[in-house]
Amino acid sequence: RAQTRLVITSATSAAGVKSQRKPSPFIAEAGVPSREVSADVSLREQQLTLPIGSAPRPKTPADGSRTTSASKIVEFETCPLKYKFRYVLNVPTRPHHALSFGSTVHKVLSDLGSAVARGEHPSLTDALKLYNAYWMSEGYESADHEAARKEAGRHTLTAYLTTHGELLTRAPVAVEVPFSLRLPTTKLTGRIDRIERTGDGRIIVTDFKTGTGHGAKRQRAPAGNPYGFSKKILRGPRAGKGSEADTDVQLSVYALALRQALHLNPDRLTLSYVEENRESTTIRTPDDDAQTAVRVENVATRIRAGEFTATPGYHCRFCDFRQICDFAESR
């Protein structure tokens, strides 16, 4: 990863080692110029030197921090250093099966919504065909892991669409709706999963989620199911004070964008958990929108100022960068 200079050294002897050591064969394979330095350290002219200077001033974050999104806000508020690893330093991460599965499900639900909006009548069989067509193999631990996850996902999608049959019959206003909203110093962008209009004109927004919500209990993997995919379905909506939807940043950003960029007044915003087959519903008022705008601007300002101090906690154990982070909690 050296950008200016790379120095490779090898010693034939070291403190506490009596035998002579040979240089690593990788040095020769590198094909770089080399020279031997005498063991007599008193010969200063043979000593290698490196320039010493003051540390460079930190550069302005190169992540396009004047454009942000709900996911970036959540990432920064979880841990600013995690944000830096991902969006400023662009540290690569391995594909994860949860993201692959989530992408597959979102594409299926989007295509179903578009088909109904065109006047078509997709069936559950059509949905499962889309599921197979959009299946992504990236990130799974093994072929058995992928096969088990795919089968569990098929049962999950079947149960979800059986409960929410309206997704196969009720036409949305739009699906996968992009938005771009200009705030005083920051542009806020994103994409809304589904917008509907009821018979009496109310606007309903749905954000589809795969995985478990904050209120879900993790279950021990049952016998014969080594990957812990629970077949238990939690039915019915769950809303109210303190629900996931009440504190969800994504829904707050959606509400702000709907009113200010898309000129729609959302009457209800819902997190729909596909794997748990349940919903969490909330509302956002114009006063809430004002607070969301301030929150976005504050986060963007801190990013531009380079405030990336780590905030370790329980979330460290799930962080993609825990192996290279000096502050990660191990407990």
Short mmCIF file of C-alpha atoms in Angstrom, two decimals:
data_model
loop_
_atom_site.label_atom_id
_atom_site.label_comp_id
_atom_site.label_asym_id
_atom_site.label_seq_id
_atom_site.Cartn_x
_atom_site.Cartn_y
_atom_site.Cartn_z
CA ARG A 1 0.00 0.00 0.00
CA ALA A 2 3.07 2.25 -0.11
CA GLN A 3 2.50 5.31 -2.29
CA THR A 4 5.92 7.00 -2.25
CA ARG A 5 8.57 4.59 -0.98
CA LEU A 6 8.80 0.95 0.12
CA VAL A 7 11.79 -0.27 2.14
CA ILE A 8 12.34 -4.02 2.61
CA THR A 9 14.98 -5.12 5.12
CA SER A 10 16.48 -8.45 6.09
CA ALA A 11 19.03 -9.25 8.82
CA THR A 12 21.41 -12.24 8.74
CA SER A 13 21.43 -12.26 12.55
CA ALA A 14 19.29 -10.87 15.31
CA ALA A 15 19.48 -10.50 19.07
CA GLY A 16 19.14 -13.85 20.81
CA VAL A 17 19.49 -15.85 17.57
CA LYS A 18 22.80 -17.64 17.08
CA SER A 19 22.23 -19.13 13.63
CA GLN A 20 22.60 -17.15 10.43
CA ARG A 21 19.35 -16.38 8.65
CA LYS A 22 18.77 -16.22 4.92
CA PRO A 23 16.84 -13.36 3.35
CA SER A 24 13.24 -14.07 2.44
CA PRO A 25 12.90 -15.35 -1.15
CA PHE A 26 10.15 -12.79 -1.64
CA ILE A 27 12.78 -10.03 -1.63
CA ALA A 28 14.42 -11.49 -4.70
CA GLU A 29 11.05 -12.09 -6.34
CA ALA A 30 10.15 -8.44 -5.84
CA GLY A 31 12.92 -7.50 -8.27
CA VAL A 32 13.78 -4.25 -6.52
CA PRO A 33 17.35 -2.88 -6.25
CA SER A 34 19.12 -3.91 -3.04
CA ARG A 35 22.42 -3.46 -1.28
CA GLU A 36 24.16 -4.95 1.72
CA VAL A 37 24.84 -2.87 4.79
CA SER A 38 27.73 -3.71 7.08
CA ALA A 39 26.99 -5.00 10.57
CA ASP A 40 29.28 -2.26 11.87
CA VAL A 41 26.68 0.35 12.82
CA SER A 42 29.43 2.88 13.41
CA LEU A 43 29.66 3.35 9.66
CA ARG A 44 27.05 6.07 9.46
CA GLU A 45 27.41 6.43 5.70
CA GLN A 46 25.96 2.95 5.27
CA GLN A 47 22.95 3.49 7.46
CA LEU A 48 19.61 3.86 5.75
CA THR A 49 17.82 7.11 6.40
CA LEU A 50 14.25 8.20 5.90
CA PRO A 51 13.05 11.79 5.69
CA ILE A 52 11.41 13.04 8.89
CA GLY A 53 8.84 15.77 8.67
CA SER A 54 5.66 16.98 10.26
CA ALA A 55 2.52 14.90 9.87
CA PRO A 56 0.45 15.98 6.86
CA ARG A 57 -2.72 17.92 7.51
CA PRO A 58 -5.82 15.73 7.18
CA LYS A 59 -7.49 16.09 3.83
CA THR A 60 -11.12 16.98 3.39
CA PRO A 61 -13.06 13.70 3.46
CA ALA A 62 -13.16 12.28 -0.05
CA ASP A 63 -16.54 10.61 0.35
CA GLY A 64 -18.68 13.33 -1.18
CA SER A 65 -19.75 14.39 2.29
CA ARG A 66 -21.86 17.20 0.88
CA THR A 67 -24.19 14.44 -0.31
CA THR A 68 -25.52 12.05 2.31
CA SER A 69 -28.23 9.47 2.89
CA ALA A 70 -30.08 7.78 5.73
CA SER A 71 -27.71 4.82 5.71
CA LYS A 72 -24.68 7.13 5.99
CA ILE A 73 -26.28 9.00 8.87
CA VAL A 74 -26.95 5.74 10.72
CA GLU A 75 -23.39 4.56 10.06
CA PHE A 76 -21.86 7.77 11.38
CA GLU A 77 -24.08 7.94 14.46
CA THR A 78 -23.28 4.29 15.25
CA CYS A 79 -19.53 4.92 15.07
CA PRO A 80 -17.78 7.78 13.24
CA LEU A 81 -14.64 5.67 12.78
CA LYS A 82 -16.67 2.94 11.10
CA TYR A 83 -18.00 5.61 8.77
CA LYS A 84 -14.43 6.70 8.00
CA PHE A 85 -13.31 3.16 7.23
CA ARG A 86 -16.19 2.64 4.81
CA TYR A 87 -16.77 5.98 3.11
CA VAL A 88 -13.56 7.99 3.50
CA LEU A 89 -10.80 5.36 3.37
CA ASN A 90 -12.92 3.04 1.21
CA VAL A 91 -11.67 -0.05 3.04
CA PRO A 92 -13.06 -3.02 1.11
CA THR A 93 -15.27 -5.55 2.88
CA ARG A 94 -16.26 -9.09 2.02
CA PRO A 95 -19.71 -9.70 0.54
CA HIS A 96 -22.23 -10.73 3.20
CA HIS A 97 -25.08 -13.14 2.59
CA ALA A 98 -27.54 -10.91 4.47
CA LEU A 99 -27.03 -8.13 1.94
CA SER A 100 -27.37 -10.56 -0.96
CA PHE A 101 -30.61 -11.96 0.41
CA GLY A 102 -31.98 -8.50 1.13
CA SER A 103 -31.21 -7.35 -2.41
CA THR A 104 -33.01 -10.38 -3.84
CA VAL A 105 -36.16 -9.81 -1.78
CA HIS A 106 -36.26 -6.08 -2.58
CA LYS A 107 -36.03 -6.80 -6.32
CA VAL A 108 -38.86 -9.33 -6.10
CA LEU A 109 -41.17 -6.95 -4.21
CA SER A 110 -40.29 -4.08 -6.54
CA ASP A 111 -41.08 -6.14 -9.65
CA LEU A 112 -44.37 -7.30 -8.16
CA GLY A 113 -45.39 -3.72 -7.39
CA SER A 114 -44.47 -2.57 -10.90
CA ALA A 115 -46.43 -5.44 -12.46
CA VAL A 116 -49.59 -4.61 -10.50
CA ALA A 117 -49.19 -0.92 -11.37
CA ARG A 118 -49.16 -1.93 -15.06
CA GLY A 119 -52.48 -3.72 -14.61
CA GLU A 120 -51.04 -7.22 -14.43
CA HIS A 121 -52.06 -9.87 -11.90
CA PRO A 122 -48.93 -11.62 -10.61
CA SER A 123 -49.35 -14.79 -8.55
CA LEU A 124 -47.36 -16.34 -5.75
CA THR A 125 -45.85 -18.67 -8.33
CA ASP A 126 -44.68 -15.63 -10.31
CA ALA A 127 -43.12 -14.22 -7.15
CA LEU A 128 -41.17 -17.42 -6.51
CA LYS A 129 -39.96 -17.44 -10.13
CA LEU A 130 -38.65 -13.90 -9.61
CA TYR A 131 -37.02 -15.05 -6.37
CA ASN A 132 -35.10 -17.76 -8.24
CA ALA A 133 -34.19 -15.38 -11.05
CA TYR A 134 -32.87 -12.70 -8.73
CA TRP A 135 -31.10 -15.02 -6.30
CA MET A 136 -27.54 -13.84 -5.51
CA SER A 137 -24.86 -16.31 -4.40
CA GLU A 138 -22.39 -13.79 -2.97
CA GLY A 139 -21.34 -13.98 0.69
CA TYR A 140 -22.52 -17.44 1.69
CA GLU A 141 -20.17 -19.59 3.77
CA SER A 142 -20.61 -22.75 1.71
CA ALA A 143 -22.86 -24.38 -0.85
CA ASP A 144 -24.85 -25.99 1.97
CA HIS A 145 -25.24 -22.61 3.67
CA GLU A 146 -26.53 -21.05 0.46
CA ALA A 147 -28.95 -23.92 -0.23
CA ALA A 148 -30.35 -23.78 3.31
CA ARG A 149 -30.75 -20.02 3.16
CA LYS A 150 -32.41 -20.12 -0.24
CA GLU A 151 -34.94 -22.72 0.91
CA ALA A 152 -35.65 -20.84 4.14
CA GLY A 153 -36.09 -17.64 2.13
CA ARG A 154 -38.56 -19.34 -0.19
CA HIS A 155 -40.72 -20.34 2.79
CA THR A 156 -40.35 -16.86 4.25
CA LEU A 157 -41.44 -15.11 1.06
CA THR A 158 -44.39 -17.47 0.64
CA ALA A 159 -45.62 -16.80 4.19
CA TYR A 160 -45.12 -13.05 3.82
CA LEU A 161 -47.00 -12.74 0.54
CA THR A 162 -49.77 -15.00 1.83
CA THR A 163 -50.27 -12.62 4.74
CA HIS A 164 -49.82 -9.49 2.60
CA GLY A 165 -51.82 -10.54 -0.43
CA GLU A 166 -52.46 -6.89 -1.24
CA LEU A 167 -48.93 -6.69 -2.64
CA LEU A 168 -50.13 -8.93 -5.48
CA THR A 169 -53.37 -7.04 -6.12
CA ARG A 170 -53.17 -3.41 -4.97
CA ALA A 171 -51.43 -1.01 -7.33
CA PRO A 172 -48.91 1.36 -5.71
CA VAL A 173 -48.40 4.95 -6.76
CA ALA A 174 -44.77 4.06 -7.38
CA VAL A 175 -41.98 1.71 -6.23
CA GLU A 176 -38.25 2.35 -5.80
CA VAL A 177 -38.84 6.11 -5.92
CA PRO A 178 -35.57 8.10 -6.01
CA PHE A 179 -35.32 11.52 -4.39
CA SER A 180 -32.80 14.30 -4.05
CA LEU A 181 -33.35 17.08 -1.54
CA ARG A 182 -31.16 20.16 -1.17
CA LEU A 183 -30.67 21.29 2.42
CA PRO A 184 -28.70 24.46 3.32
CA THR A 185 -25.26 22.79 3.10
CA THR A 186 -26.03 19.18 2.21
CA LYS A 187 -27.82 17.21 -0.47
CA LEU A 188 -29.91 14.33 0.87
CA THR A 189 -30.55 11.41 -1.47
CA GLY A 190 -32.25 8.05 -1.25
CA ARG A 191 -34.86 5.70 -2.67
CA ILE A 192 -38.30 4.88 -1.24
CA ASP A 193 -39.41 1.25 -1.54
CA ARG A 194 -43.17 1.73 -2.01
CA ILE A 195 -45.70 4.58 -2.01
CA GLU A 196 -49.44 3.91 -2.00
CA ARG A 197 -52.57 6.08 -2.02
CA THR A 198 -55.67 4.81 -0.23
CA GLY A 199 -59.21 5.27 -1.52
CA ASP A 200 -59.67 8.34 0.65
CA GLY A 201 -56.43 9.91 -0.63
CA ARG A 202 -54.07 9.11 2.24
CA ILE A 203 -50.40 8.47 1.41
CA ILE A 204 -48.90 5.27 2.84
CA VAL A 205 -45.15 4.59 2.68
CA THR A 206 -43.57 1.18 3.18
CA ASP A 207 -39.92 0.32 3.73
CA PHE A 208 -39.24 -3.41 3.36
CA LYS A 209 -36.75 -4.94 5.78
CA THR A 210 -35.03 -8.30 5.80
CA GLY A 211 -33.39 -9.55 8.97
CA THR A 212 -34.72 -8.98 12.45
CA GLY A 213 -35.93 -5.75 14.03
CA HIS A 214 -34.89 -4.30 17.38
CA GLY A 215 -37.75 -5.97 19.17
CA ALA A 216 -37.18 -9.46 17.84
CA LYS A 217 -35.68 -12.13 20.05
CA ARG A 218 -32.85 -14.16 18.60
CA GLN A 219 -33.63 -17.85 18.77
CA ARG A 220 -31.29 -20.79 19.24
CA ALA A 221 -30.83 -22.78 16.05
CA PRO A 222 -33.19 -25.76 16.13
CA ALA A 223 -31.97 -29.31 15.47
CA GLY A 224 -31.60 -30.00 11.77
CA ASN A 225 -31.34 -26.29 11.03
CA PRO A 226 -27.66 -25.41 11.67
CA TYR A 227 -27.93 -21.87 10.35
CA GLY A 228 -30.63 -20.73 12.73
CA PHE A 229 -33.35 -19.81 10.24
CA SER A 230 -36.49 -19.77 12.35
CA LYS A 231 -39.70 -20.86 10.65
CA LYS A 232 -41.79 -19.13 13.30
CA ILE A 233 -43.82 -16.28 11.87
CA LEU A 234 -44.84 -13.31 14.00
CA ARG A 235 -48.17 -12.16 12.63
CA GLY A 236 -49.91 -8.85 12.74
CA PRO A 237 -48.74 -5.23 12.97
CA ARG A 238 -46.89 -3.92 15.95
CA ALA A 239 -46.81 -0.17 16.41
CA GLY A 240 -46.97 2.36 19.18
CA LYS A 241 -44.75 4.49 21.31
CA GLY A 242 -41.16 3.38 21.23
CA SER A 243 -41.57 0.98 18.30
CA GLU A 244 -38.81 0.58 15.72
CA ALA A 245 -40.67 2.81 13.30
CA ASP A 246 -40.91 5.66 15.81
CA THR A 247 -37.11 5.99 15.95
CA ASP A 248 -36.14 4.83 12.47
CA VAL A 249 -33.87 7.28 10.63
CA GLN A 250 -34.86 5.94 7.22
CA LEU A 251 -38.52 6.75 7.77
CA SER A 252 -37.64 10.21 9.10
CA VAL A 253 -35.66 10.93 5.95
CA TYR A 254 -38.48 9.54 3.79
CA ALA A 255 -41.03 11.85 5.43
CA LEU A 256 -38.79 14.88 4.97
CA ALA A 257 -38.15 14.04 1.31
CA LEU A 258 -41.80 13.30 0.59
CA ARG A 259 -42.97 16.69 1.81
CA GLN A 260 -40.12 18.84 0.53
CA ALA A 261 -38.96 17.05 -2.62
CA LEU A 262 -41.92 14.98 -3.82
CA HIS A 263 -44.65 17.31 -2.46
CA LEU A 264 -46.60 14.48 -0.86
CA ASN A 265 -47.89 14.44 2.71
CA PRO A 266 -47.29 10.98 4.25
CA ASP A 267 -50.09 9.87 6.55
CA ARG A 268 -48.46 6.64 7.63
CA LEU A 269 -44.94 5.19 7.41
CA THR A 270 -44.35 1.48 7.90
CA LEU A 271 -41.39 -0.82 8.42
CA SER A 272 -42.44 -4.18 7.00
CA TYR A 273 -40.25 -7.04 8.26
CA VAL A 274 -40.39 -9.73 5.62
CA GLU A 275 -38.68 -12.52 7.56
CA GLU A 276 -40.73 -11.93 10.71
CA ASN A 277 -43.93 -11.19 8.80
CA ARG A 278 -44.83 -8.20 10.94
CA GLU A 279 -45.03 -4.43 10.65
CA SER A 280 -44.14 -1.41 12.75
CA THR A 281 -46.03 1.76 11.85
CA THR A 282 -45.55 5.41 12.76
CA ILE A 283 -46.21 9.00 11.64
CA ARG A 284 -43.96 12.02 11.13
CA THR A 285 -45.12 15.62 11.48
CA PRO A 286 -43.68 18.74 9.83
CA ASP A 287 -42.05 19.53 13.20
CA ASP A 288 -40.37 16.13 13.05
CA ASP A 289 -39.15 16.98 9.55
CA ALA A 290 -37.50 20.14 10.84
CA GLN A 291 -35.65 18.12 13.49
CA THR A 292 -34.59 15.58 10.88
CA ALA A 293 -33.14 18.34 8.68
CA VAL A 294 -31.12 19.70 11.61
CA ARG A 295 -29.90 16.19 12.43
CA VAL A 296 -28.74 15.62 8.85
CA GLU A 297 -26.94 18.95 8.71
CA ASN A 298 -25.21 18.33 12.06
CA VAL A 299 -23.92 14.94 10.94
CA ALA A 300 -22.72 16.32 7.60
CA THR A 301 -20.93 19.18 9.36
CA ARG A 302 -19.10 16.77 11.66
CA ILE A 303 -18.08 14.62 8.69
CA ARG A 304 -16.67 17.62 6.84
CA ALA A 305 -14.76 18.59 9.99
CA GLY A 306 -13.16 15.14 10.09
CA GLU A 307 -14.66 14.16 13.46
CA PHE A 308 -14.14 10.41 13.30
CA THR A 309 -13.58 9.46 16.92
CA ALA A 310 -14.54 5.83 17.59
CA THR A 311 -17.55 5.08 19.79
CA PRO A 312 -17.05 1.40 20.68
CA GLY A 313 -19.87 -0.67 22.07
CA TYR A 314 -21.95 -3.78 21.55
CA HIS A 315 -22.14 -3.03 17.83
CA CYS A 316 -18.39 -3.73 17.50
CA ARG A 317 -18.98 -7.47 17.39
CA PHE A 318 -20.94 -7.07 14.15
CA CYS A 319 -18.66 -4.47 12.55
CA ASP A 320 -16.95 -5.28 9.25
CA PHE A 321 -13.82 -3.47 10.44
CA ARG A 322 -13.38 -4.93 13.93
CA GLN A 323 -10.23 -6.82 12.90
CA ILE A 324 -8.40 -3.63 11.95
CA CYS A 325 -9.87 -1.26 14.55
CA ASP A 326 -7.77 -0.44 17.62
CA PHE A 327 -10.87 0.52 19.62
CA ALA A 328 -13.19 -2.42 18.94
CA GLU A 329 -14.77 -3.99 21.99
CA SER A 330 -14.20 -7.73 22.16
CA ARG A 331 -16.85 -8.50 24.76
#
